[in-house]
Amino acid sequence: MKMKLFKKIKKDYKFAICSVIVGFLLATGVFLAVGKLTQEKAPNGVFVSNYIKGVTQLSVVEHQYTVIDEFSNSNEVDLFITKVNVPFTKKHFIGTFTGTINYGFDLEEMPKAKINDITKTITLNIPEIYRLSHTIDDKSLKYFDEETNIFNPISIKDGDKFRADHKKDAEQQDIEDGVLDYVHTKTQEKMEMIVHAKFDTYKDYKVKCNFTKQDTIKDKPKTNFAGKTIKE
């Protein structure tokens, strides 16, 4: 009787071990499956950053402006401590053109996103804001009321100076008008839109953008085919 009881206990023991092993394998399989599913549903900060970097640069704000102004110039001579215009050497014209400035940043410079699942916050450190481009619509460029003379004729350089001066004026005026703050606001909106549209897991997460401290906006450095900055 004792022998049969021992065999039964031994048999039950083996069954218990088998049950534990099978249970462990099932649990491991479920854990791995859930882990894989979680990884797919909740990408990490590197994945989020790499997705956003799908484009090389992000244009956030486009500002279009129109210039109508006059250009006037005369030959000058030095007279003691001042300069005096030479009579009958005045040249003059009225010029107009439409320019477009694009503001944004280089996504390749953006570091890894920080994801906090406790506070449900995604933090993105935004790199320096640049003028990505500043172009003039050639079709809009016109000159009127031209006045020239043999001693001081209107030249191509005058047109180049007119455009260059007004482009600089437009860039400076944008900075004075607070374009940097406006770009920050629009960047925040775009980053929220990109993250929430792409990742269902993060639809209810707050997207926070930290911006690089800067007082002005520079032109984006030019790079060669290898991505290295070209010194001008």
mmCIF file with all atom_site columns, C-alpha atoms in Angstrom:
data_model
loop_
_atom_site.group_PDB
_atom_site.id
_atom_site.type_symbol
_atom_site.label_atom_id
_atom_site.label_alt_id
_atom_site.label_comp_id
_atom_site.label_asym_id
_atom_site.label_entity_id
_atom_site.label_seq_id
_atom_site.pdbx_PDB_ins_code
_atom_site.Cartn_x
_atom_site.Cartn_y
_atom_site.Cartn_z
_atom_site.occupancy
_atom_site.B_iso_or_equiv
_atom_site.pdbx_formal_charge
_atom_site.auth_seq_id
_atom_site.auth_comp_id
_atom_site.auth_asym_id
_atom_site.auth_atom_id
_atom_site.pdbx_PDB_model_num
ATOM 1   C CA . MET A 1 1   ? 0.000  0.000   0.000   1.00 0.00 ? 1   MET A CA 1
ATOM 2   C CA . LYS A 1 2   ? 2.843  2.383   0.837   1.00 0.00 ? 2   LYS A CA 1
ATOM 3   C CA . MET A 1 3   ? 4.554  1.496   -2.431  1.00 0.00 ? 3   MET A CA 1
ATOM 4   C CA . LYS A 1 4   ? 1.487  2.351   -4.473  1.00 0.00 ? 4   LYS A CA 1
ATOM 5   C CA . LEU A 1 5   ? 1.072  5.629   -2.610  1.00 0.00 ? 5   LEU A CA 1
ATOM 6   C CA . PHE A 1 6   ? 4.735  6.527   -3.300  1.00 0.00 ? 6   PHE A CA 1
ATOM 7   C CA . LYS A 1 7   ? 4.322  5.730   -6.975  1.00 0.00 ? 7   LYS A CA 1
ATOM 8   C CA . LYS A 1 8   ? 1.206  7.897   -7.074  1.00 0.00 ? 8   LYS A CA 1
ATOM 9   C CA . ILE A 1 9   ? 2.963  10.777  -5.317  1.00 0.00 ? 9   ILE A CA 1
ATOM 10  C CA . LYS A 1 10  ? 5.953  10.356  -7.624  1.00 0.00 ? 10  LYS A CA 1
ATOM 11  C CA . LYS A 1 11  ? 3.670  10.372  -10.637 1.00 0.00 ? 11  LYS A CA 1
ATOM 12  C CA . ASP A 1 12  ? 1.832  13.458  -9.358  1.00 0.00 ? 12  ASP A CA 1
ATOM 13  C CA . TYR A 1 13  ? 5.200  15.129  -8.691  1.00 0.00 ? 13  TYR A CA 1
ATOM 14  C CA . LYS A 1 14  ? 6.330  14.481  -12.260 1.00 0.00 ? 14  LYS A CA 1
ATOM 15  C CA . PHE A 1 15  ? 3.043  15.865  -13.507 1.00 0.00 ? 15  PHE A CA 1
ATOM 16  C CA . ALA A 1 16  ? 3.505  18.962  -11.355 1.00 0.00 ? 16  ALA A CA 1
ATOM 17  C CA . ILE A 1 17  ? 7.023  19.492  -12.752 1.00 0.00 ? 17  ILE A CA 1
ATOM 18  C CA . CYS A 1 18  ? 5.723  19.088  -16.293 1.00 0.00 ? 18  CYS A CA 1
ATOM 19  C CA . SER A 1 19  ? 2.915  21.532  -15.542 1.00 0.00 ? 19  SER A CA 1
ATOM 20  C CA . VAL A 1 20  ? 5.407  24.084  -14.186 1.00 0.00 ? 20  VAL A CA 1
ATOM 21  C CA . ILE A 1 21  ? 7.675  23.677  -17.230 1.00 0.00 ? 21  ILE A CA 1
ATOM 22  C CA . VAL A 1 22  ? 4.774  23.979  -19.671 1.00 0.00 ? 22  VAL A CA 1
ATOM 23  C CA . GLY A 1 23  ? 3.434  26.952  -17.729 1.00 0.00 ? 23  GLY A CA 1
ATOM 24  C CA . PHE A 1 24  ? 6.867  28.586  -17.761 1.00 0.00 ? 24  PHE A CA 1
ATOM 25  C CA . LEU A 1 25  ? 7.213  28.074  -21.514 1.00 0.00 ? 25  LEU A CA 1
ATOM 26  C CA . LEU A 1 26  ? 3.755  29.482  -22.131 1.00 0.00 ? 26  LEU A CA 1
ATOM 27  C CA . ALA A 1 27  ? 4.479  32.460  -19.885 1.00 0.00 ? 27  ALA A CA 1
ATOM 28  C CA . THR A 1 28  ? 7.792  33.040  -21.656 1.00 0.00 ? 28  THR A CA 1
ATOM 29  C CA . GLY A 1 29  ? 6.086  32.889  -25.029 1.00 0.00 ? 29  GLY A CA 1
ATOM 30  C CA . VAL A 1 30  ? 3.392  35.317  -23.947 1.00 0.00 ? 30  VAL A CA 1
ATOM 31  C CA . PHE A 1 31  ? 6.027  37.648  -22.427 1.00 0.00 ? 31  PHE A CA 1
ATOM 32  C CA . LEU A 1 32  ? 8.043  37.663  -25.630 1.00 0.00 ? 32  LEU A CA 1
ATOM 33  C CA . ALA A 1 33  ? 4.947  38.203  -27.736 1.00 0.00 ? 33  ALA A CA 1
ATOM 34  C CA . VAL A 1 34  ? 3.741  41.037  -25.534 1.00 0.00 ? 34  VAL A CA 1
ATOM 35  C CA . GLY A 1 35  ? 7.245  42.509  -25.479 1.00 0.00 ? 35  GLY A CA 1
ATOM 36  C CA . LYS A 1 36  ? 7.362  42.488  -29.262 1.00 0.00 ? 36  LYS A CA 1
ATOM 37  C CA . LEU A 1 37  ? 3.885  43.974  -29.474 1.00 0.00 ? 37  LEU A CA 1
ATOM 38  C CA . THR A 1 38  ? 4.796  46.656  -26.940 1.00 0.00 ? 38  THR A CA 1
ATOM 39  C CA . GLN A 1 39  ? 7.937  47.482  -28.865 1.00 0.00 ? 39  GLN A CA 1
ATOM 40  C CA . GLU A 1 40  ? 5.905  47.896  -32.029 1.00 0.00 ? 40  GLU A CA 1
ATOM 41  C CA . LYS A 1 41  ? 3.197  49.930  -30.335 1.00 0.00 ? 41  LYS A CA 1
ATOM 42  C CA . ALA A 1 42  ? 5.489  52.087  -28.207 1.00 0.00 ? 42  ALA A CA 1
ATOM 43  C CA . PRO A 1 43  ? 8.588  53.091  -30.186 1.00 0.00 ? 43  PRO A CA 1
ATOM 44  C CA . ASN A 1 44  ? 11.453 54.515  -28.187 1.00 0.00 ? 44  ASN A CA 1
ATOM 45  C CA . GLY A 1 45  ? 12.915 57.988  -28.414 1.00 0.00 ? 45  GLY A CA 1
ATOM 46  C CA . VAL A 1 46  ? 15.443 57.019  -31.069 1.00 0.00 ? 46  VAL A CA 1
ATOM 47  C CA . PHE A 1 47  ? 12.718 55.609  -33.313 1.00 0.00 ? 47  PHE A CA 1
ATOM 48  C CA . VAL A 1 48  ? 10.566 58.708  -32.904 1.00 0.00 ? 48  VAL A CA 1
ATOM 49  C CA . SER A 1 49  ? 13.519 60.996  -33.681 1.00 0.00 ? 49  SER A CA 1
ATOM 50  C CA . ASN A 1 50  ? 14.540 58.941  -36.714 1.00 0.00 ? 50  ASN A CA 1
ATOM 51  C CA . TYR A 1 51  ? 11.011 59.074  -38.095 1.00 0.00 ? 51  TYR A CA 1
ATOM 52  C CA . ILE A 1 52  ? 10.931 62.858  -37.744 1.00 0.00 ? 52  ILE A CA 1
ATOM 53  C CA . LYS A 1 53  ? 14.329 62.980  -39.478 1.00 0.00 ? 53  LYS A CA 1
ATOM 54  C CA . GLY A 1 54  ? 12.753 61.359  -42.535 1.00 0.00 ? 54  GLY A CA 1
ATOM 55  C CA . VAL A 1 55  ? 13.253 64.701  -44.255 1.00 0.00 ? 55  VAL A CA 1
ATOM 56  C CA . THR A 1 56  ? 16.579 66.513  -44.077 1.00 0.00 ? 56  THR A CA 1
ATOM 57  C CA . GLN A 1 57  ? 15.182 69.883  -43.093 1.00 0.00 ? 57  GLN A CA 1
ATOM 58  C CA . LEU A 1 58  ? 11.811 71.142  -41.947 1.00 0.00 ? 58  LEU A CA 1
ATOM 59  C CA . SER A 1 59  ? 10.446 74.436  -43.278 1.00 0.00 ? 59  SER A CA 1
ATOM 60  C CA . VAL A 1 60  ? 8.150  75.758  -40.570 1.00 0.00 ? 60  VAL A CA 1
ATOM 61  C CA . VAL A 1 61  ? 7.255  79.300  -41.649 1.00 0.00 ? 61  VAL A CA 1
ATOM 62  C CA . GLU A 1 62  ? 7.175  80.868  -45.106 1.00 0.00 ? 62  GLU A CA 1
ATOM 63  C CA . HIS A 1 63  ? 7.030  84.678  -45.244 1.00 0.00 ? 63  HIS A CA 1
ATOM 64  C CA . GLN A 1 64  ? 6.270  86.429  -48.521 1.00 0.00 ? 64  GLN A CA 1
ATOM 65  C CA . TYR A 1 65  ? 6.787  90.177  -48.870 1.00 0.00 ? 65  TYR A CA 1
ATOM 66  C CA . THR A 1 66  ? 6.671  92.813  -51.611 1.00 0.00 ? 66  THR A CA 1
ATOM 67  C CA . VAL A 1 67  ? 9.048  95.750  -52.079 1.00 0.00 ? 67  VAL A CA 1
ATOM 68  C CA . ILE A 1 68  ? 8.283  98.974  -53.928 1.00 0.00 ? 68  ILE A CA 1
ATOM 69  C CA . ASP A 1 69  ? 10.994 101.566 -53.455 1.00 0.00 ? 69  ASP A CA 1
ATOM 70  C CA . GLU A 1 70  ? 13.220 104.008 -55.263 1.00 0.00 ? 70  GLU A CA 1
ATOM 71  C CA . PHE A 1 71  ? 16.931 103.854 -55.925 1.00 0.00 ? 71  PHE A CA 1
ATOM 72  C CA . SER A 1 72  ? 18.860 107.085 -56.261 1.00 0.00 ? 72  SER A CA 1
ATOM 73  C CA . ASN A 1 73  ? 22.574 107.755 -56.643 1.00 0.00 ? 73  ASN A CA 1
ATOM 74  C CA . SER A 1 74  ? 24.917 110.536 -57.699 1.00 0.00 ? 74  SER A CA 1
ATOM 75  C CA . ASN A 1 75  ? 28.660 110.802 -58.110 1.00 0.00 ? 75  ASN A CA 1
ATOM 76  C CA . GLU A 1 76  ? 30.277 112.287 -55.024 1.00 0.00 ? 76  GLU A CA 1
ATOM 77  C CA . VAL A 1 77  ? 33.386 114.280 -54.231 1.00 0.00 ? 77  VAL A CA 1
ATOM 78  C CA . ASP A 1 78  ? 35.082 114.757 -50.875 1.00 0.00 ? 78  ASP A CA 1
ATOM 79  C CA . LEU A 1 79  ? 34.865 118.292 -49.580 1.00 0.00 ? 79  LEU A CA 1
ATOM 80  C CA . PHE A 1 80  ? 36.808 118.698 -46.362 1.00 0.00 ? 80  PHE A CA 1
ATOM 81  C CA . ILE A 1 81  ? 34.962 116.525 -43.785 1.00 0.00 ? 81  ILE A CA 1
ATOM 82  C CA . THR A 1 82  ? 31.906 115.715 -45.893 1.00 0.00 ? 82  THR A CA 1
ATOM 83  C CA . LYS A 1 83  ? 30.881 114.426 -49.309 1.00 0.00 ? 83  LYS A CA 1
ATOM 84  C CA . VAL A 1 84  ? 28.981 116.456 -51.870 1.00 0.00 ? 84  VAL A CA 1
ATOM 85  C CA . ASN A 1 85  ? 26.903 115.199 -54.812 1.00 0.00 ? 85  ASN A CA 1
ATOM 86  C CA . VAL A 1 86  ? 28.212 116.195 -58.210 1.00 0.00 ? 86  VAL A CA 1
ATOM 87  C CA . PRO A 1 87  ? 25.533 118.075 -60.201 1.00 0.00 ? 87  PRO A CA 1
ATOM 88  C CA . PHE A 1 88  ? 24.026 116.403 -63.294 1.00 0.00 ? 88  PHE A CA 1
ATOM 89  C CA . THR A 1 89  ? 25.225 112.922 -62.284 1.00 0.00 ? 89  THR A CA 1
ATOM 90  C CA . LYS A 1 90  ? 22.037 111.692 -60.620 1.00 0.00 ? 90  LYS A CA 1
ATOM 91  C CA . LYS A 1 91  ? 20.566 108.339 -61.621 1.00 0.00 ? 91  LYS A CA 1
ATOM 92  C CA . HIS A 1 92  ? 17.238 107.079 -60.360 1.00 0.00 ? 92  HIS A CA 1
ATOM 93  C CA . PHE A 1 93  ? 14.681 104.316 -60.758 1.00 0.00 ? 93  PHE A CA 1
ATOM 94  C CA . ILE A 1 94  ? 11.751 102.751 -58.926 1.00 0.00 ? 94  ILE A CA 1
ATOM 95  C CA . GLY A 1 95  ? 12.020 99.012  -58.380 1.00 0.00 ? 95  GLY A CA 1
ATOM 96  C CA . THR A 1 96  ? 9.597  96.346  -57.202 1.00 0.00 ? 96  THR A CA 1
ATOM 97  C CA . PHE A 1 97  ? 9.833  92.624  -56.493 1.00 0.00 ? 97  PHE A CA 1
ATOM 98  C CA . THR A 1 98  ? 8.311  89.872  -54.360 1.00 0.00 ? 98  THR A CA 1
ATOM 99  C CA . GLY A 1 99  ? 10.541 87.872  -52.029 1.00 0.00 ? 99  GLY A CA 1
ATOM 100 C CA . THR A 1 100 ? 9.996  84.699  -49.999 1.00 0.00 ? 100 THR A CA 1
ATOM 101 C CA . ILE A 1 101 ? 11.852 83.699  -46.825 1.00 0.00 ? 101 ILE A CA 1
ATOM 102 C CA . ASN A 1 102 ? 11.631 80.160  -45.440 1.00 0.00 ? 102 ASN A CA 1
ATOM 103 C CA . TYR A 1 103 ? 12.417 79.569  -41.763 1.00 0.00 ? 103 TYR A CA 1
ATOM 104 C CA . GLY A 1 104 ? 13.049 76.158  -40.221 1.00 0.00 ? 104 GLY A CA 1
ATOM 105 C CA . PHE A 1 105 ? 15.761 73.877  -38.912 1.00 0.00 ? 105 PHE A CA 1
ATOM 106 C CA . ASP A 1 106 ? 18.038 70.985  -39.843 1.00 0.00 ? 106 ASP A CA 1
ATOM 107 C CA . LEU A 1 107 ? 16.457 67.756  -38.589 1.00 0.00 ? 107 LEU A CA 1
ATOM 108 C CA . GLU A 1 108 ? 19.794 65.954  -38.728 1.00 0.00 ? 108 GLU A CA 1
ATOM 109 C CA . GLU A 1 109 ? 20.911 68.109  -35.795 1.00 0.00 ? 109 GLU A CA 1
ATOM 110 C CA . MET A 1 110 ? 17.986 67.047  -33.594 1.00 0.00 ? 110 MET A CA 1
ATOM 111 C CA . PRO A 1 111 ? 18.982 64.688  -30.735 1.00 0.00 ? 111 PRO A CA 1
ATOM 112 C CA . LYS A 1 112 ? 17.063 61.653  -29.446 1.00 0.00 ? 112 LYS A CA 1
ATOM 113 C CA . ALA A 1 113 ? 13.528 62.301  -28.241 1.00 0.00 ? 113 ALA A CA 1
ATOM 114 C CA . LYS A 1 114 ? 12.875 61.771  -24.523 1.00 0.00 ? 114 LYS A CA 1
ATOM 115 C CA . ILE A 1 115 ? 9.736  59.792  -23.663 1.00 0.00 ? 115 ILE A CA 1
ATOM 116 C CA . ASN A 1 116 ? 8.301  59.772  -20.135 1.00 0.00 ? 116 ASN A CA 1
ATOM 117 C CA . ASP A 1 117 ? 5.484  57.218  -19.826 1.00 0.00 ? 117 ASP A CA 1
ATOM 118 C CA . ILE A 1 118 ? 4.666  58.315  -16.255 1.00 0.00 ? 118 ILE A CA 1
ATOM 119 C CA . THR A 1 119 ? 3.944  61.962  -17.123 1.00 0.00 ? 119 THR A CA 1
ATOM 120 C CA . LYS A 1 120 ? 2.963  61.002  -20.687 1.00 0.00 ? 120 LYS A CA 1
ATOM 121 C CA . THR A 1 121 ? 5.356  63.540  -22.165 1.00 0.00 ? 121 THR A CA 1
ATOM 122 C CA . ILE A 1 122 ? 7.565  63.473  -25.261 1.00 0.00 ? 122 ILE A CA 1
ATOM 123 C CA . THR A 1 123 ? 10.356 66.046  -25.152 1.00 0.00 ? 123 THR A CA 1
ATOM 124 C CA . LEU A 1 124 ? 12.040 67.181  -28.374 1.00 0.00 ? 124 LEU A CA 1
ATOM 125 C CA . ASN A 1 125 ? 15.145 69.365  -28.300 1.00 0.00 ? 125 ASN A CA 1
ATOM 126 C CA . ILE A 1 126 ? 14.865 71.571  -31.368 1.00 0.00 ? 126 ILE A CA 1
ATOM 127 C CA . PRO A 1 127 ? 18.158 72.722  -32.934 1.00 0.00 ? 127 PRO A CA 1
ATOM 128 C CA . GLU A 1 128 ? 18.940 76.278  -34.048 1.00 0.00 ? 128 GLU A CA 1
ATOM 129 C CA . ILE A 1 129 ? 16.389 77.972  -36.299 1.00 0.00 ? 129 ILE A CA 1
ATOM 130 C CA . TYR A 1 130 ? 17.796 79.019  -39.704 1.00 0.00 ? 130 TYR A CA 1
ATOM 131 C CA . ARG A 1 131 ? 16.741 80.926  -42.774 1.00 0.00 ? 131 ARG A CA 1
ATOM 132 C CA . LEU A 1 132 ? 16.567 77.922  -45.029 1.00 0.00 ? 132 LEU A CA 1
ATOM 133 C CA . SER A 1 133 ? 16.138 80.047  -48.146 1.00 0.00 ? 133 SER A CA 1
ATOM 134 C CA . HIS A 1 134 ? 15.484 83.602  -49.277 1.00 0.00 ? 134 HIS A CA 1
ATOM 135 C CA . THR A 1 135 ? 14.487 83.920  -52.917 1.00 0.00 ? 135 THR A CA 1
ATOM 136 C CA . ILE A 1 136 ? 13.142 86.564  -55.283 1.00 0.00 ? 136 ILE A CA 1
ATOM 137 C CA . ASP A 1 137 ? 10.481 85.838  -57.876 1.00 0.00 ? 137 ASP A CA 1
ATOM 138 C CA . ASP A 1 138 ? 12.217 86.902  -61.091 1.00 0.00 ? 138 ASP A CA 1
ATOM 139 C CA . LYS A 1 139 ? 8.875  87.467  -62.831 1.00 0.00 ? 139 LYS A CA 1
ATOM 140 C CA . SER A 1 140 ? 7.943  90.041  -60.188 1.00 0.00 ? 140 SER A CA 1
ATOM 141 C CA . LEU A 1 141 ? 11.121 92.081  -60.642 1.00 0.00 ? 141 LEU A CA 1
ATOM 142 C CA . LYS A 1 142 ? 10.399 95.323  -62.493 1.00 0.00 ? 142 LYS A CA 1
ATOM 143 C CA . TYR A 1 143 ? 11.961 98.783  -62.835 1.00 0.00 ? 143 TYR A CA 1
ATOM 144 C CA . PHE A 1 144 ? 10.120 102.021 -63.614 1.00 0.00 ? 144 PHE A CA 1
ATOM 145 C CA . ASP A 1 145 ? 10.802 105.716 -64.039 1.00 0.00 ? 145 ASP A CA 1
ATOM 146 C CA . GLU A 1 146 ? 14.441 105.216 -64.935 1.00 0.00 ? 146 GLU A CA 1
ATOM 147 C CA . GLU A 1 147 ? 16.590 108.347 -65.012 1.00 0.00 ? 147 GLU A CA 1
ATOM 148 C CA . THR A 1 148 ? 20.200 108.063 -66.109 1.00 0.00 ? 148 THR A CA 1
ATOM 149 C CA . ASN A 1 149 ? 22.942 110.117 -67.721 1.00 0.00 ? 149 ASN A CA 1
ATOM 150 C CA . ILE A 1 150 ? 26.196 109.658 -69.560 1.00 0.00 ? 150 ILE A CA 1
ATOM 151 C CA . PHE A 1 151 ? 28.298 110.550 -66.521 1.00 0.00 ? 151 PHE A CA 1
ATOM 152 C CA . ASN A 1 152 ? 26.627 108.072 -64.174 1.00 0.00 ? 152 ASN A CA 1
ATOM 153 C CA . PRO A 1 153 ? 24.648 105.435 -66.129 1.00 0.00 ? 153 PRO A CA 1
ATOM 154 C CA . ILE A 1 154 ? 22.409 102.823 -64.493 1.00 0.00 ? 154 ILE A CA 1
ATOM 155 C CA . SER A 1 155 ? 24.198 99.463  -64.379 1.00 0.00 ? 155 SER A CA 1
ATOM 156 C CA . ILE A 1 156 ? 23.471 95.852  -63.488 1.00 0.00 ? 156 ILE A CA 1
ATOM 157 C CA . LYS A 1 157 ? 25.298 96.443  -60.196 1.00 0.00 ? 157 LYS A CA 1
ATOM 158 C CA . ASP A 1 158 ? 22.681 99.035  -59.247 1.00 0.00 ? 158 ASP A CA 1
ATOM 159 C CA . GLY A 1 159 ? 19.920 96.464  -59.652 1.00 0.00 ? 159 GLY A CA 1
ATOM 160 C CA . ASP A 1 160 ? 21.924 93.918  -57.662 1.00 0.00 ? 160 ASP A CA 1
ATOM 161 C CA . LYS A 1 161 ? 22.470 96.433  -54.847 1.00 0.00 ? 161 LYS A CA 1
ATOM 162 C CA . PHE A 1 162 ? 18.780 97.379  -54.811 1.00 0.00 ? 162 PHE A CA 1
ATOM 163 C CA . ARG A 1 163 ? 17.745 93.730  -54.364 1.00 0.00 ? 163 ARG A CA 1
ATOM 164 C CA . ALA A 1 164 ? 20.499 92.870  -51.846 1.00 0.00 ? 164 ALA A CA 1
ATOM 165 C CA . ASP A 1 165 ? 19.772 95.903  -49.650 1.00 0.00 ? 165 ASP A CA 1
ATOM 166 C CA . HIS A 1 166 ? 16.053 95.202  -49.522 1.00 0.00 ? 166 HIS A CA 1
ATOM 167 C CA . LYS A 1 167 ? 16.582 91.502  -48.817 1.00 0.00 ? 167 LYS A CA 1
ATOM 168 C CA . LYS A 1 168 ? 18.690 92.434  -45.784 1.00 0.00 ? 168 LYS A CA 1
ATOM 169 C CA . ASP A 1 169 ? 16.041 94.949  -44.714 1.00 0.00 ? 169 ASP A CA 1
ATOM 170 C CA . ALA A 1 170 ? 13.310 92.278  -44.939 1.00 0.00 ? 170 ALA A CA 1
ATOM 171 C CA . GLU A 1 171 ? 15.355 89.820  -42.858 1.00 0.00 ? 171 GLU A CA 1
ATOM 172 C CA . GLN A 1 172 ? 16.051 92.423  -40.180 1.00 0.00 ? 172 GLN A CA 1
ATOM 173 C CA . GLN A 1 173 ? 12.414 93.541  -40.142 1.00 0.00 ? 173 GLN A CA 1
ATOM 174 C CA . ASP A 1 174 ? 11.275 89.945  -39.589 1.00 0.00 ? 174 ASP A CA 1
ATOM 175 C CA . ILE A 1 175 ? 13.549 89.629  -36.552 1.00 0.00 ? 175 ILE A CA 1
ATOM 176 C CA . GLU A 1 176 ? 12.309 92.937  -35.132 1.00 0.00 ? 176 GLU A CA 1
ATOM 177 C CA . ASP A 1 177 ? 8.707  91.821  -35.713 1.00 0.00 ? 177 ASP A CA 1
ATOM 178 C CA . GLY A 1 178 ? 9.274  88.664  -33.627 1.00 0.00 ? 178 GLY A CA 1
ATOM 179 C CA . VAL A 1 179 ? 9.486  86.015  -36.329 1.00 0.00 ? 179 VAL A CA 1
ATOM 180 C CA . LEU A 1 180 ? 11.580 83.781  -34.025 1.00 0.00 ? 180 LEU A CA 1
ATOM 181 C CA . ASP A 1 181 ? 8.726  83.471  -31.502 1.00 0.00 ? 181 ASP A CA 1
ATOM 182 C CA . TYR A 1 182 ? 6.303  82.794  -34.342 1.00 0.00 ? 182 TYR A CA 1
ATOM 183 C CA . VAL A 1 183 ? 8.550  80.044  -35.737 1.00 0.00 ? 183 VAL A CA 1
ATOM 184 C CA . HIS A 1 184 ? 8.725  78.466  -32.257 1.00 0.00 ? 184 HIS A CA 1
ATOM 185 C CA . THR A 1 185 ? 4.925  78.438  -32.008 1.00 0.00 ? 185 THR A CA 1
ATOM 186 C CA . LYS A 1 186 ? 4.522  76.867  -35.444 1.00 0.00 ? 186 LYS A CA 1
ATOM 187 C CA . THR A 1 187 ? 7.282  74.320  -34.738 1.00 0.00 ? 187 THR A CA 1
ATOM 188 C CA . GLN A 1 188 ? 5.440  73.200  -31.590 1.00 0.00 ? 188 GLN A CA 1
ATOM 189 C CA . GLU A 1 189 ? 2.255  72.736  -33.621 1.00 0.00 ? 189 GLU A CA 1
ATOM 190 C CA . LYS A 1 190 ? 4.024  70.779  -36.379 1.00 0.00 ? 190 LYS A CA 1
ATOM 191 C CA . MET A 1 191 ? 5.844  68.469  -33.971 1.00 0.00 ? 191 MET A CA 1
ATOM 192 C CA . GLU A 1 192 ? 2.570  67.658  -32.194 1.00 0.00 ? 192 GLU A CA 1
ATOM 193 C CA . MET A 1 193 ? 0.901  66.950  -35.520 1.00 0.00 ? 193 MET A CA 1
ATOM 194 C CA . ILE A 1 194 ? 3.728  64.668  -36.732 1.00 0.00 ? 194 ILE A CA 1
ATOM 195 C CA . VAL A 1 195 ? 3.978  62.636  -33.505 1.00 0.00 ? 195 VAL A CA 1
ATOM 196 C CA . HIS A 1 196 ? 0.232  62.253  -32.960 1.00 0.00 ? 196 HIS A CA 1
ATOM 197 C CA . ALA A 1 197 ? -0.448 61.398  -36.604 1.00 0.00 ? 197 ALA A CA 1
ATOM 198 C CA . LYS A 1 198 ? 2.255  58.723  -36.816 1.00 0.00 ? 198 LYS A CA 1
ATOM 199 C CA . PHE A 1 199 ? 2.161  57.018  -33.403 1.00 0.00 ? 199 PHE A CA 1
ATOM 200 C CA . ASP A 1 200 ? -1.223 55.855  -32.071 1.00 0.00 ? 200 ASP A CA 1
ATOM 201 C CA . THR A 1 201 ? 0.391  54.976  -28.733 1.00 0.00 ? 201 THR A CA 1
ATOM 202 C CA . TYR A 1 202 ? 1.289  58.614  -28.142 1.00 0.00 ? 202 TYR A CA 1
ATOM 203 C CA . LYS A 1 203 ? -1.967 60.280  -29.213 1.00 0.00 ? 203 LYS A CA 1
ATOM 204 C CA . ASP A 1 204 ? -2.705 61.367  -25.633 1.00 0.00 ? 204 ASP A CA 1
ATOM 205 C CA . TYR A 1 205 ? 0.931  62.305  -24.853 1.00 0.00 ? 205 TYR A CA 1
ATOM 206 C CA . LYS A 1 206 ? 1.981  65.924  -24.498 1.00 0.00 ? 206 LYS A CA 1
ATOM 207 C CA . VAL A 1 207 ? 4.689  66.974  -26.960 1.00 0.00 ? 207 VAL A CA 1
ATOM 208 C CA . LYS A 1 208 ? 7.106  69.490  -25.477 1.00 0.00 ? 208 LYS A CA 1
ATOM 209 C CA . CYS A 1 209 ? 9.657  71.343  -27.600 1.00 0.00 ? 209 CYS A CA 1
ATOM 210 C CA . ASN A 1 210 ? 12.781 72.840  -26.049 1.00 0.00 ? 210 ASN A CA 1
ATOM 211 C CA . PHE A 1 211 ? 14.292 75.508  -28.286 1.00 0.00 ? 211 PHE A CA 1
ATOM 212 C CA . THR A 1 212 ? 17.912 76.520  -28.701 1.00 0.00 ? 212 THR A CA 1
ATOM 213 C CA . LYS A 1 213 ? 18.548 79.973  -27.222 1.00 0.00 ? 213 LYS A CA 1
ATOM 214 C CA . GLN A 1 214 ? 19.240 82.501  -29.980 1.00 0.00 ? 214 GLN A CA 1
ATOM 215 C CA . ASP A 1 215 ? 18.716 86.231  -30.476 1.00 0.00 ? 215 ASP A CA 1
ATOM 216 C CA . THR A 1 216 ? 18.892 86.312  -34.262 1.00 0.00 ? 216 THR A CA 1
ATOM 217 C CA . ILE A 1 217 ? 18.430 84.017  -37.257 1.00 0.00 ? 217 ILE A CA 1
ATOM 218 C CA . LYS A 1 218 ? 21.289 83.140  -39.585 1.00 0.00 ? 218 LYS A CA 1
ATOM 219 C CA . ASP A 1 219 ? 21.332 81.603  -43.045 1.00 0.00 ? 219 ASP A CA 1
ATOM 220 C CA . LYS A 1 220 ? 21.618 77.825  -42.980 1.00 0.00 ? 220 LYS A CA 1
ATOM 221 C CA . PRO A 1 221 ? 25.283 76.869  -43.600 1.00 0.00 ? 221 PRO A CA 1
ATOM 222 C CA . LYS A 1 222 ? 25.841 75.494  -47.078 1.00 0.00 ? 222 LYS A CA 1
ATOM 223 C CA . THR A 1 223 ? 27.031 71.888  -47.296 1.00 0.00 ? 223 THR A CA 1
ATOM 224 C CA . ASN A 1 224 ? 28.614 69.753  -50.010 1.00 0.00 ? 224 ASN A CA 1
ATOM 225 C CA . PHE A 1 225 ? 27.424 66.358  -51.268 1.00 0.00 ? 225 PHE A CA 1
ATOM 226 C CA . ALA A 1 226 ? 29.099 64.680  -48.251 1.00 0.00 ? 226 ALA A CA 1
ATOM 227 C CA . GLY A 1 227 ? 27.188 66.860  -45.804 1.00 0.00 ? 227 GLY A CA 1
ATOM 228 C CA . LYS A 1 228 ? 30.235 68.904  -44.748 1.00 0.00 ? 228 LYS A CA 1
ATOM 229 C CA . THR A 1 229 ? 29.893 72.654  -44.255 1.00 0.00 ? 229 THR A CA 1
ATOM 230 C CA . ILE A 1 230 ? 31.307 74.793  -47.049 1.00 0.00 ? 230 ILE A CA 1
ATOM 231 C CA . LYS A 1 231 ? 33.309 77.765  -45.774 1.00 0.00 ? 231 LYS A CA 1
ATOM 232 C CA . GLU A 1 232 ? 32.529 80.934  -47.700 1.00 0.00 ? 232 GLU A CA 1
#
